[in-house]
mmCIF file of C-alpha atoms in Angstrom:
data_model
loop_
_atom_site.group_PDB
_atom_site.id
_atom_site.type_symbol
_atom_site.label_atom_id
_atom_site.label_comp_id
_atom_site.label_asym_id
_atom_site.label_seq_id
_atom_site.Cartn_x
_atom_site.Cartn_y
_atom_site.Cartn_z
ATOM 1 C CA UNK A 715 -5.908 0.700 50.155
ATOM 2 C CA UNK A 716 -2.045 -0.077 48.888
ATOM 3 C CA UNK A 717 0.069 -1.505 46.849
ATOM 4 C CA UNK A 718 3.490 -3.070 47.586
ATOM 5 C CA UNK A 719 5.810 -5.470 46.315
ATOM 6 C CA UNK A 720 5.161 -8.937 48.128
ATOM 7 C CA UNK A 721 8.399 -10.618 48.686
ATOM 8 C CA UNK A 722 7.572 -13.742 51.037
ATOM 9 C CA UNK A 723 6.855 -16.594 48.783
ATOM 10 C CA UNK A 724 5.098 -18.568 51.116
ATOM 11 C CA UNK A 725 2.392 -15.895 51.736
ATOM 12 C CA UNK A 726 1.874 -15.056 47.804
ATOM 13 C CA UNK A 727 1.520 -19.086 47.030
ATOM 14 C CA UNK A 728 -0.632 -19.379 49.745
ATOM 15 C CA UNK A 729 -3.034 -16.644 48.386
ATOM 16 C CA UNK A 730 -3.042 -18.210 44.835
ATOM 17 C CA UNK A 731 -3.862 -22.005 46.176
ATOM 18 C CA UNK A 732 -6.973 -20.684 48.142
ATOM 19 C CA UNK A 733 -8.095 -18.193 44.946
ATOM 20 C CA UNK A 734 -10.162 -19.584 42.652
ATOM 21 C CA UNK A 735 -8.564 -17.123 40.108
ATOM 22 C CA UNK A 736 -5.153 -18.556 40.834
ATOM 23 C CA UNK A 737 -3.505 -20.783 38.385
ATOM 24 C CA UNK A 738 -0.446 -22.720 38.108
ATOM 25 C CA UNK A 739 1.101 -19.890 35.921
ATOM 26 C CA UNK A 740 0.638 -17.616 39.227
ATOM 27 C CA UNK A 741 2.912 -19.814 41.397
ATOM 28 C CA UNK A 742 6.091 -17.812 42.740
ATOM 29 C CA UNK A 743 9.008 -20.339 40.916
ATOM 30 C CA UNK A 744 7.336 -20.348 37.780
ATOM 31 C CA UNK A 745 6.946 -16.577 37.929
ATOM 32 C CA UNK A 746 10.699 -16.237 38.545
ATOM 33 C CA UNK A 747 11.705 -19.093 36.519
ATOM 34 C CA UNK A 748 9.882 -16.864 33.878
ATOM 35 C CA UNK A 749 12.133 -13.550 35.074
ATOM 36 C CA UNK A 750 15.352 -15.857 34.185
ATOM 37 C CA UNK A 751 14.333 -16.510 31.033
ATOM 38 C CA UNK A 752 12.412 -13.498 29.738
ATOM 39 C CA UNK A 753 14.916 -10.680 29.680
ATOM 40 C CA UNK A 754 12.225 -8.786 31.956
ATOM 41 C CA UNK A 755 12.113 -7.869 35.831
ATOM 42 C CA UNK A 756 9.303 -9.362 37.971
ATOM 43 C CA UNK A 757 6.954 -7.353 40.388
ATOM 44 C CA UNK A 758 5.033 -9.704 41.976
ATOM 45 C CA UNK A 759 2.556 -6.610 43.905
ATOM 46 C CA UNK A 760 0.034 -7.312 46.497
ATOM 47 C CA UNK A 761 -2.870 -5.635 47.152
ATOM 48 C CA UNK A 762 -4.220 -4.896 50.538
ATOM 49 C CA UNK A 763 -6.701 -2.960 52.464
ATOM 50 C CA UNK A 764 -5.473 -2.449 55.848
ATOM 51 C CA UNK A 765 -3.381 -5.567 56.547
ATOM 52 C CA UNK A 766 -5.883 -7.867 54.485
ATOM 53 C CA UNK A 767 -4.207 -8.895 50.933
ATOM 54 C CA UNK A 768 -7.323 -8.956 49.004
ATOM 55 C CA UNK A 769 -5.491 -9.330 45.358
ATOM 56 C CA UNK A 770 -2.073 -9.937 43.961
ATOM 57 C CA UNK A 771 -0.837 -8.947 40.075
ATOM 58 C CA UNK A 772 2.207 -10.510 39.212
ATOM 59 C CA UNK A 773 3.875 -7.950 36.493
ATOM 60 C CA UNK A 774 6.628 -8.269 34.165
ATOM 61 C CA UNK A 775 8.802 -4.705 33.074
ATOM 62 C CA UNK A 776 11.346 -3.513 30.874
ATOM 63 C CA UNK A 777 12.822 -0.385 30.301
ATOM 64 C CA UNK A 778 14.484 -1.113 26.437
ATOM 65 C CA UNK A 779 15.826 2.074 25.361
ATOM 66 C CA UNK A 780 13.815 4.206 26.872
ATOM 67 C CA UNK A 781 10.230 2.318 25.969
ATOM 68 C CA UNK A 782 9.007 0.910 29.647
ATOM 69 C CA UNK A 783 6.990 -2.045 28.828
ATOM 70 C CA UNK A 784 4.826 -3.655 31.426
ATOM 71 C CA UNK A 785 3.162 -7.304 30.598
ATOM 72 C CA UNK A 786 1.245 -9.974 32.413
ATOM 73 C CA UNK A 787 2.050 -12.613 30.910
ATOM 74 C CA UNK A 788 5.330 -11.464 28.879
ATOM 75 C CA UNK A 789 5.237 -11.931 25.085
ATOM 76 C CA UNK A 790 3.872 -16.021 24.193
ATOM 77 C CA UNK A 791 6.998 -15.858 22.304
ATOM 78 C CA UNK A 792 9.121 -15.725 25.680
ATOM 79 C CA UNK A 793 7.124 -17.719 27.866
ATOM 80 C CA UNK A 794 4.246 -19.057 26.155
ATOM 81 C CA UNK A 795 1.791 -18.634 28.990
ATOM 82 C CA UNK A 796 -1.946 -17.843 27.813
ATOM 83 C CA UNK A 797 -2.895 -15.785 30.522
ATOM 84 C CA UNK A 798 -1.895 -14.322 34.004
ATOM 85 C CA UNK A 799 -2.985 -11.039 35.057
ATOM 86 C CA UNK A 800 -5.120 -10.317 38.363
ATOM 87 C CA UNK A 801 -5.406 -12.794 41.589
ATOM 88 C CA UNK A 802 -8.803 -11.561 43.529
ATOM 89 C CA UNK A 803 -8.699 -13.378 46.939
ATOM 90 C CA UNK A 804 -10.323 -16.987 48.047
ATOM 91 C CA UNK A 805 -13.857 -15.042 49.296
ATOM 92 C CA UNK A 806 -14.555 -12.323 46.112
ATOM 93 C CA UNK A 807 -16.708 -14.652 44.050
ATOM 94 C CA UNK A 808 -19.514 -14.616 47.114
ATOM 95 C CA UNK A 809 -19.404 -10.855 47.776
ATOM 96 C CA UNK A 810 -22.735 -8.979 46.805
ATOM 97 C CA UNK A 811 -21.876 -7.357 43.246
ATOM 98 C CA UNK A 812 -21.887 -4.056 44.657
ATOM 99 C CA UNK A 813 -18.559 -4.999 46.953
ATOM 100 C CA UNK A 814 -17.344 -7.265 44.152
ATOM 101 C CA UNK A 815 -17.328 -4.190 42.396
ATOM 102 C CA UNK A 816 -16.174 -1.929 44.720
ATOM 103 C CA UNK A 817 -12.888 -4.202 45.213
ATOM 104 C CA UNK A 818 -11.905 -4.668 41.625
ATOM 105 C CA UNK A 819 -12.690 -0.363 41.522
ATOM 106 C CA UNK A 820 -9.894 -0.437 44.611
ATOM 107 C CA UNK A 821 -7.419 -2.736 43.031
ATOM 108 C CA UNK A 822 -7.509 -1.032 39.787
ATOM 109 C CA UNK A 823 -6.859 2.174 40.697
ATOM 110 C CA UNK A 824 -3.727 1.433 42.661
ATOM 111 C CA UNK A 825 -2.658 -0.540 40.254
ATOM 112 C CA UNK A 826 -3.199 2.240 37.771
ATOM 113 C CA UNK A 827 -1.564 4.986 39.899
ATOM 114 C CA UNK A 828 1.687 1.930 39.993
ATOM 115 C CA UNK A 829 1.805 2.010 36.298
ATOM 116 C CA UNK A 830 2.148 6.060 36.279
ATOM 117 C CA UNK A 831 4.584 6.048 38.689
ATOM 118 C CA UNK A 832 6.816 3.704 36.405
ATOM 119 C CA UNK A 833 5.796 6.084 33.470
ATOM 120 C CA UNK A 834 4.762 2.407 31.046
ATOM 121 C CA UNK A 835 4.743 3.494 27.678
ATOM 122 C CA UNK A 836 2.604 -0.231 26.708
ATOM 123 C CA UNK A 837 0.834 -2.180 29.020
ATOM 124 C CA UNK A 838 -0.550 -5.743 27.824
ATOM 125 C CA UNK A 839 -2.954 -8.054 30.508
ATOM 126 C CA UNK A 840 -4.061 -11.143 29.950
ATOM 127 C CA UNK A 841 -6.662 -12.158 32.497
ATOM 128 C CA UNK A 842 -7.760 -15.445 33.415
ATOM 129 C CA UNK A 843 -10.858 -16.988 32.076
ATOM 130 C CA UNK A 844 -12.915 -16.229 35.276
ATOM 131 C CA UNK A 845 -12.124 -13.019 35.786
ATOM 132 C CA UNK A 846 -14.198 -11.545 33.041
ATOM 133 C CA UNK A 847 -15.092 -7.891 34.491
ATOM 134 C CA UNK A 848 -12.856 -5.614 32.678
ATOM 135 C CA UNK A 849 -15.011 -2.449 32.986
ATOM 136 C CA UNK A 850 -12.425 -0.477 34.765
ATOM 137 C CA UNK A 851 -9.637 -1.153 32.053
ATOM 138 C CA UNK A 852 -12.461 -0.080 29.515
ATOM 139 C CA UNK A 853 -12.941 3.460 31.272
ATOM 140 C CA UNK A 854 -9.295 3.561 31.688
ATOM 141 C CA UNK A 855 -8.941 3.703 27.793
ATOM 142 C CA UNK A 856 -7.548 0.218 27.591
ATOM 143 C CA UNK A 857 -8.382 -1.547 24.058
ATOM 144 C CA UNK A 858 -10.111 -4.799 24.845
ATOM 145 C CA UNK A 859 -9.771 -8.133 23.026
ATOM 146 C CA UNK A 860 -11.445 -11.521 23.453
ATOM 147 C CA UNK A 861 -9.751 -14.053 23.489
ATOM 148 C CA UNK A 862 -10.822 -17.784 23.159
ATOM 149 C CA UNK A 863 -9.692 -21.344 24.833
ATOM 150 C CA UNK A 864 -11.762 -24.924 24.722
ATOM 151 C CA UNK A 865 -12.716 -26.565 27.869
ATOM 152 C CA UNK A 866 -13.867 -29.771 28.457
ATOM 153 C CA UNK A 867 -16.515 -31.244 31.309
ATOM 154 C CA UNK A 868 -14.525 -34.528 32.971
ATOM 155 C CA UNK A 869 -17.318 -35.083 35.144
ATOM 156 C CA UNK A 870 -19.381 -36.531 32.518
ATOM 157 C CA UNK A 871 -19.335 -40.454 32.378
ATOM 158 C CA UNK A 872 -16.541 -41.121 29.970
ATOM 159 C CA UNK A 873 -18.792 -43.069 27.373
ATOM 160 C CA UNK A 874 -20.756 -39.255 26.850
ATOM 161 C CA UNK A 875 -17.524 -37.693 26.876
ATOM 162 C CA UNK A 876 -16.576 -39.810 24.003
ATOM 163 C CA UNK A 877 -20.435 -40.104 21.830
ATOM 164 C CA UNK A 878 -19.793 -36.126 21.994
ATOM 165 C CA UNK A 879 -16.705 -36.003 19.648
ATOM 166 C CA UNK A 880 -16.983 -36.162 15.789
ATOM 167 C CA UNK A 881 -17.450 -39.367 13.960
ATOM 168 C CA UNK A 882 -14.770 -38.730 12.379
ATOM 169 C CA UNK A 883 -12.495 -37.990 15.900
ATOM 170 C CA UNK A 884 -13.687 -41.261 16.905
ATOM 171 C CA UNK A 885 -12.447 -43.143 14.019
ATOM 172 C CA UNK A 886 -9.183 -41.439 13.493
ATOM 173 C CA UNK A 887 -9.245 -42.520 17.498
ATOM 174 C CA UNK A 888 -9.778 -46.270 16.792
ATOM 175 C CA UNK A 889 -7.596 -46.629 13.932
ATOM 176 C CA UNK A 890 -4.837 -44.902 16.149
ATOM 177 C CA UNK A 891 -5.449 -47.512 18.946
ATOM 178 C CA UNK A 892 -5.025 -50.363 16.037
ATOM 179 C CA UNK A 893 -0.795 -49.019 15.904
ATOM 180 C CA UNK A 894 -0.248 -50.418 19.335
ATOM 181 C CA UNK A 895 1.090 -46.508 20.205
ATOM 182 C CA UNK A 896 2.362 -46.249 23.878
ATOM 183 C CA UNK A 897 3.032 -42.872 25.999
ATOM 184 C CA UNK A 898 5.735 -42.222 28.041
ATOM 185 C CA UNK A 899 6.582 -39.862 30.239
ATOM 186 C CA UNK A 900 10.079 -38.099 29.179
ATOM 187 C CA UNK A 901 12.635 -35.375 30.357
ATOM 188 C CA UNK A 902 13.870 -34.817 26.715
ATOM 189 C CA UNK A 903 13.337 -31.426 26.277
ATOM 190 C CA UNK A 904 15.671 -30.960 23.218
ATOM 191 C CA UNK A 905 14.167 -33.801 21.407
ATOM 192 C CA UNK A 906 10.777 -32.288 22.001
ATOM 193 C CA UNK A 907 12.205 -28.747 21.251
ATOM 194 C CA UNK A 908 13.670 -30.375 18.126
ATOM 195 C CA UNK A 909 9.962 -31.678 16.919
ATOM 196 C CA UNK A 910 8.293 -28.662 17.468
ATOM 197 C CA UNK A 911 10.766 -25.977 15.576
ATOM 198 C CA UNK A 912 10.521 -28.923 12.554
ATOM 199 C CA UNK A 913 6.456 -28.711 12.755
ATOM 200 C CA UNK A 914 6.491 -24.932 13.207
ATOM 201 C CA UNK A 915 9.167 -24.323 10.375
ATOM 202 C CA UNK A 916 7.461 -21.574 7.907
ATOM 203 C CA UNK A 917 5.250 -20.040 10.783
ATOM 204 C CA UNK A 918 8.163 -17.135 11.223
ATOM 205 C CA UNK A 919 9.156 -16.485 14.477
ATOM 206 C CA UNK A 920 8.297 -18.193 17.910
ATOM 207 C CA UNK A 921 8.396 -19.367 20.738
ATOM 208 C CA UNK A 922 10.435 -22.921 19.822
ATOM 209 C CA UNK A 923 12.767 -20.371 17.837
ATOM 210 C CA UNK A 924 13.022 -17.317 20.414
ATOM 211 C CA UNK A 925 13.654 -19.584 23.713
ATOM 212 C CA UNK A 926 16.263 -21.552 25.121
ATOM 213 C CA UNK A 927 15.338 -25.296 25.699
ATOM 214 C CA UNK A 928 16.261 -24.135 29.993
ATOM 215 C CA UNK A 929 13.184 -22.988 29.827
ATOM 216 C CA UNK A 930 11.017 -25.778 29.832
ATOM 217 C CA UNK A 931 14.097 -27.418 31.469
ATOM 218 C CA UNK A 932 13.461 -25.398 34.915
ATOM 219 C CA UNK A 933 9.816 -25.995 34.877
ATOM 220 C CA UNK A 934 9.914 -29.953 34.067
ATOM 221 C CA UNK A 935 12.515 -29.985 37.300
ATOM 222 C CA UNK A 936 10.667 -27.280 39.955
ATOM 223 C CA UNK A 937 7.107 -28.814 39.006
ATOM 224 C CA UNK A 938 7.806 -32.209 38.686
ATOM 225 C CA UNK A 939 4.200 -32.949 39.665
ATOM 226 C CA UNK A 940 2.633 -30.649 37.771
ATOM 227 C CA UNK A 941 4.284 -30.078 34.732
ATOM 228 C CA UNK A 942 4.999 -32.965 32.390
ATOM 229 C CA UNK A 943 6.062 -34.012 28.999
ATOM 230 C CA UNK A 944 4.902 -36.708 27.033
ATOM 231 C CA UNK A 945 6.581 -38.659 24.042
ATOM 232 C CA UNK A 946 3.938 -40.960 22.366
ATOM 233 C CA UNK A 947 5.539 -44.186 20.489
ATOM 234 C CA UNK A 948 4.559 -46.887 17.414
ATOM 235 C CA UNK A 949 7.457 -49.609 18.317
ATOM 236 C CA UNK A 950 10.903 -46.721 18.973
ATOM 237 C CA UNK A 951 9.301 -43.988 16.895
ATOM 238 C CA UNK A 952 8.452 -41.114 18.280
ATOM 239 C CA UNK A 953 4.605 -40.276 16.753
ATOM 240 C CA UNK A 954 3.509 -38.099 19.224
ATOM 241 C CA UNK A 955 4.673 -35.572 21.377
ATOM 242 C CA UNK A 956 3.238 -33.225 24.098
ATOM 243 C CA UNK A 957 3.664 -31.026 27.478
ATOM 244 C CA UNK A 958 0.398 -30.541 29.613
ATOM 245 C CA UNK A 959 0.171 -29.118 33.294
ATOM 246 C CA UNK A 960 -2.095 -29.376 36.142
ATOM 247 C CA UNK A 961 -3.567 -27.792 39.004
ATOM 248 C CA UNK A 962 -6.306 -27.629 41.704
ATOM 249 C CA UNK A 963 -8.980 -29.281 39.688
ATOM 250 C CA UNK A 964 -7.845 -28.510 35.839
ATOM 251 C CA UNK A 965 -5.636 -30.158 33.608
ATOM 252 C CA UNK A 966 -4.671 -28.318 30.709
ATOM 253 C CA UNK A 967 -2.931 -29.598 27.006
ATOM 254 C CA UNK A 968 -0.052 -26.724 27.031
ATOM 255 C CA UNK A 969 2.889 -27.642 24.216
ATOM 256 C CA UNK A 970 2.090 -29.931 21.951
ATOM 257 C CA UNK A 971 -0.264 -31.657 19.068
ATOM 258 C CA UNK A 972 2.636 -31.525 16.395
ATOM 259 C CA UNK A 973 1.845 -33.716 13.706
ATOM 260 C CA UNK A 974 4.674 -35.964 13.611
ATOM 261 C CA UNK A 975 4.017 -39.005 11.268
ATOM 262 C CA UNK A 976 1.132 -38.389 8.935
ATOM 263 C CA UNK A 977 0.352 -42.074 8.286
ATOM 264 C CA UNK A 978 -1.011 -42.263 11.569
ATOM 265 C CA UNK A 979 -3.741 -40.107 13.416
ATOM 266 C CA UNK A 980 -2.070 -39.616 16.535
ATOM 267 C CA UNK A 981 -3.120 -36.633 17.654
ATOM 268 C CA UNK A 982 -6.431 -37.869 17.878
ATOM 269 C CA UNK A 983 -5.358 -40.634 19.847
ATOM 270 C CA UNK A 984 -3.074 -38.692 21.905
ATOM 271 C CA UNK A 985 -5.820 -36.392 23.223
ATOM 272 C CA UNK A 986 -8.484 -39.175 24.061
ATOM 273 C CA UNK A 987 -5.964 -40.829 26.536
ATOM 274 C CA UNK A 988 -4.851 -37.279 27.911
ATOM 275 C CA UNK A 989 -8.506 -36.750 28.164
ATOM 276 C CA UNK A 990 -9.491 -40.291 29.622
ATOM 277 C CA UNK A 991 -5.586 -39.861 31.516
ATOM 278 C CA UNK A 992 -7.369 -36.502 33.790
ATOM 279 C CA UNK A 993 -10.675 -37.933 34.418
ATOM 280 C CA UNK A 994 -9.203 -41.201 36.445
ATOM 281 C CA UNK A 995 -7.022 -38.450 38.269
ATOM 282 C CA UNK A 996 -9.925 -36.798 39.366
ATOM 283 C CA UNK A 997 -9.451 -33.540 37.207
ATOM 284 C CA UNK A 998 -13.141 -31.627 37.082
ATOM 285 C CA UNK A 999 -11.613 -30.290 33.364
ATOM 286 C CA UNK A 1000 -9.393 -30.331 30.655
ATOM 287 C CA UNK A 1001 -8.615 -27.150 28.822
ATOM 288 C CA UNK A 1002 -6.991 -27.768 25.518
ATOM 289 C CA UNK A 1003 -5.589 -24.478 24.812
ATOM 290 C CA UNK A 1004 -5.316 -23.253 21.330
ATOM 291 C CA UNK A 1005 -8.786 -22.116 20.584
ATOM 292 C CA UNK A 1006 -7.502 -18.826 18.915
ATOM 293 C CA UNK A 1007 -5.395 -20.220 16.081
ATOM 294 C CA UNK A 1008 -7.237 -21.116 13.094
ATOM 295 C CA UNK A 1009 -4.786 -23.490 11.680
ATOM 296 C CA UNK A 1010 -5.412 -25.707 14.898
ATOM 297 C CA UNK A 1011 -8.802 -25.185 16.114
ATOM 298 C CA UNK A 1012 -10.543 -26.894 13.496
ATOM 299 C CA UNK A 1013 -8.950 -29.881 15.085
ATOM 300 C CA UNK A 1014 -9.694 -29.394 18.794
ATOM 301 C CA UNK A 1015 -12.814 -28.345 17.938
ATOM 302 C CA UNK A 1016 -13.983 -31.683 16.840
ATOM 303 C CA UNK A 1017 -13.406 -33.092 20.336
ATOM 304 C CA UNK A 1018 -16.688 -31.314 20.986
ATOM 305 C CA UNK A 1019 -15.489 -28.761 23.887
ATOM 306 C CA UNK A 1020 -16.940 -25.885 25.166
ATOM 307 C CA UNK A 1021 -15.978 -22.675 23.986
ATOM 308 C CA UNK A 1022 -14.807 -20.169 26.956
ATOM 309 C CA UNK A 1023 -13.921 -16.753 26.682
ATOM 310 C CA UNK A 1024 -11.419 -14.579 28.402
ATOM 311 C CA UNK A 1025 -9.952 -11.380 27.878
ATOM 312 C CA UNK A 1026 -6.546 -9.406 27.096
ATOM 313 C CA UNK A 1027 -6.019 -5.392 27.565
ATOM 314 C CA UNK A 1028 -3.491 -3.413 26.295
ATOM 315 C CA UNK A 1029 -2.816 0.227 26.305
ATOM 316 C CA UNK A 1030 0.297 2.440 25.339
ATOM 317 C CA UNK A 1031 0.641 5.644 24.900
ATOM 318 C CA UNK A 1032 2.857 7.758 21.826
ATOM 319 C CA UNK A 1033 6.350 6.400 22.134
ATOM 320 C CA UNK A 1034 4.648 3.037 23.228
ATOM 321 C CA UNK A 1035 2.672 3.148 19.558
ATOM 322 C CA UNK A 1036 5.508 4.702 17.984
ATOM 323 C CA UNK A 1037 7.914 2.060 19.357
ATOM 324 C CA UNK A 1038 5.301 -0.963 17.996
ATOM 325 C CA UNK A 1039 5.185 0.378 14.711
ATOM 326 C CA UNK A 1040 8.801 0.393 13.951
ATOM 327 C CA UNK A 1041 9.136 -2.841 15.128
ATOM 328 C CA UNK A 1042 6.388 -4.185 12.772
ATOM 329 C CA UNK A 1043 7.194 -1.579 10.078
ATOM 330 C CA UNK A 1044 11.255 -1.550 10.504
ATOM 331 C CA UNK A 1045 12.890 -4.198 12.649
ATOM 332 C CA UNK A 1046 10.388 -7.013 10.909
ATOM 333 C CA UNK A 1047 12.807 -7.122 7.940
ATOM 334 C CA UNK A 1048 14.484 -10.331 7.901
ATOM 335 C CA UNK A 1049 17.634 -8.637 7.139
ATOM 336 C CA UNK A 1050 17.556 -6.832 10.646
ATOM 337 C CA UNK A 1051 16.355 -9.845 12.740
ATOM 338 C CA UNK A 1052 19.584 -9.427 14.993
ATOM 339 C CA UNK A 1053 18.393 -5.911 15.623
ATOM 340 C CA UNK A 1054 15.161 -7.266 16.729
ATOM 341 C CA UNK A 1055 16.579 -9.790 18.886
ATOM 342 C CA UNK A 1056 18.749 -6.973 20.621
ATOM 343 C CA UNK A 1057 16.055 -4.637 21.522
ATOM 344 C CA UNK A 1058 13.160 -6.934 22.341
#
């Protein structure tokens, strides 16, 4: 068993399109579109026994003075990604447990002798919703948290789709449809940018305040076909406003669901045609991400999904914990913020 650095795109894309544990925030250009903007330096590893790749880890480090940081996904205030981690190959999820087992036992501890040769002070994994055997991070030491997302069933008929949501979901619904609202598909990222850092404005700092507008620039224009915003309209106003993604068989609500004009519930709206919008595209399931923040999930929530689980580890060591606590203890003053923005 070994680990290397994989540096032919075509081979690493064409291990996450046959996974079923690869995702669209796997993809080689979004991981390096990701690199430009994040301030950290992509190692996209492979795993292999023999000559076989069996499982790629796309990882994100920093060395900032002194503190090496390794993350998978980097910080949601960089990229705003919910999860990333480990890529088992297309054939894992039919092995025996025993070898499913034995592989993840393999991957991990290469992976684990790469972090000690880079000496990481924190390491932070996000994994994807099916890969939910973390057992070697646990005996490792790694802290565990679960995390939460919503996902919804599109092949249901549509009419049991929509008896499942809240009465009141389905009313705020109808009386949406009554505005004559349209949605369009846009390239506007600073309006969009604008909207957001308005509705966010008194949640301190994030992602619509920490990144550059490029960002979701570069993925809009090297995913044109997966990646796409959406401005929502009552006559020229703008009502609405949101940026989902698909992939394989999912379609996920990514940016968005910023309350724009209070007199009318378009959010509501806005989700029932993104929802109805997959299902005639032939999308198995909508994740509407967001099931973590409690200002928000009373909302998705009454859109009757399904509650999934997935899971983020984390680890540092000393300087790592010594480095976290004054950043939340020292460089959180408002008065230092352009120390803050220097060092992380």
């Amino acid at each position: 068993m070994t680990i290397e650095l994989v540096t032919d795109r075509e081979l690493w894309d064409k291990f996450i399109d046959k996974s079923p544990y690869g995702t669209l925030f796997h993809k080689w250009d979004l991981l390096k579109i990701v690199e430009k903007h994040s301030g950290y330096e992509l190692r996209p590893y492979g795993l292999y026994k023999n000559d076989s790749l069996y499982a790629v880890i796309p990882i994100y480090y920093k060395n900032t003075k002194g503190v090496k940081l390794v993350y998978s996904p980097p910080q949601g205030t960089l990229a705003y990604i919910p999860y990333m981690g480990l890529v088992m190959w297309q054939d894992y999820k039919t092995l025996k447990q025993r070898k499913k087992e034995q592989y993840l036992d393999y991957a991990w501890a290469d992976l684990a002798a790469e972090l000690k040769r880079l000496s990481t002070n924190i390491v932070s994994i996000t994994m994807v919703p099916d890969m939910y055997d973390v057992r070697p991070f646990i005996w490792d030491g790694y802290e565990i948290k679960l995390l939460y997302t919503y996902m919804h069933d599109l092949t249901q008929p549509e009419d049991e789709i929509w008896n499942s949501f809240d009465n009141d979901c389905r009313q705020k619904i109808r009386a949406g449809a009554k505005h004559g609202l349209v949605i369009k598909e846009s390239t506007d990222v600073d309006t969009f940018f604008n909207i957001m850092v308005g509705r966010l404005k008194g949640y301190g700092n994030n992602f619509f305040t920490r990144q550059s507008p490029d960002y979701l620039r570069d993925l809009l224009a090297a995913f044109p076909e997966n990646i796409k915003l959406y401005f929502m309209y009552k006559d020229q106003e703008i009502v609405g406003a949101a940026i989902n993604c698909c992939y394989k068989d999912q379609y996920t609500g990514w940016f968005g669901d910023a309350i724009i004009n209070r007199e009318i519930a378009s959010n509501e709206y806005l989700n029932w045609e993104f929802i109805k919008m997959a299902k005639a595209a032939g999308y198995k399931r909508l994740e509407n991400w967001g099931a973590d923040m409690k200002r928000v999930n009373q909302f998705k929530s009454k859109f009757n999904p399904t509650l999934t689980t997935y899971y983020h580890v984390r680890k540092k060591d000393r300087i790592g914990a010594l480095s976290e606590w004054g950043y939340d203890n020292v460089l959180a003053n408002p008065y230092l913020g352009f120390v803050r923005k220097a060092i992380f």
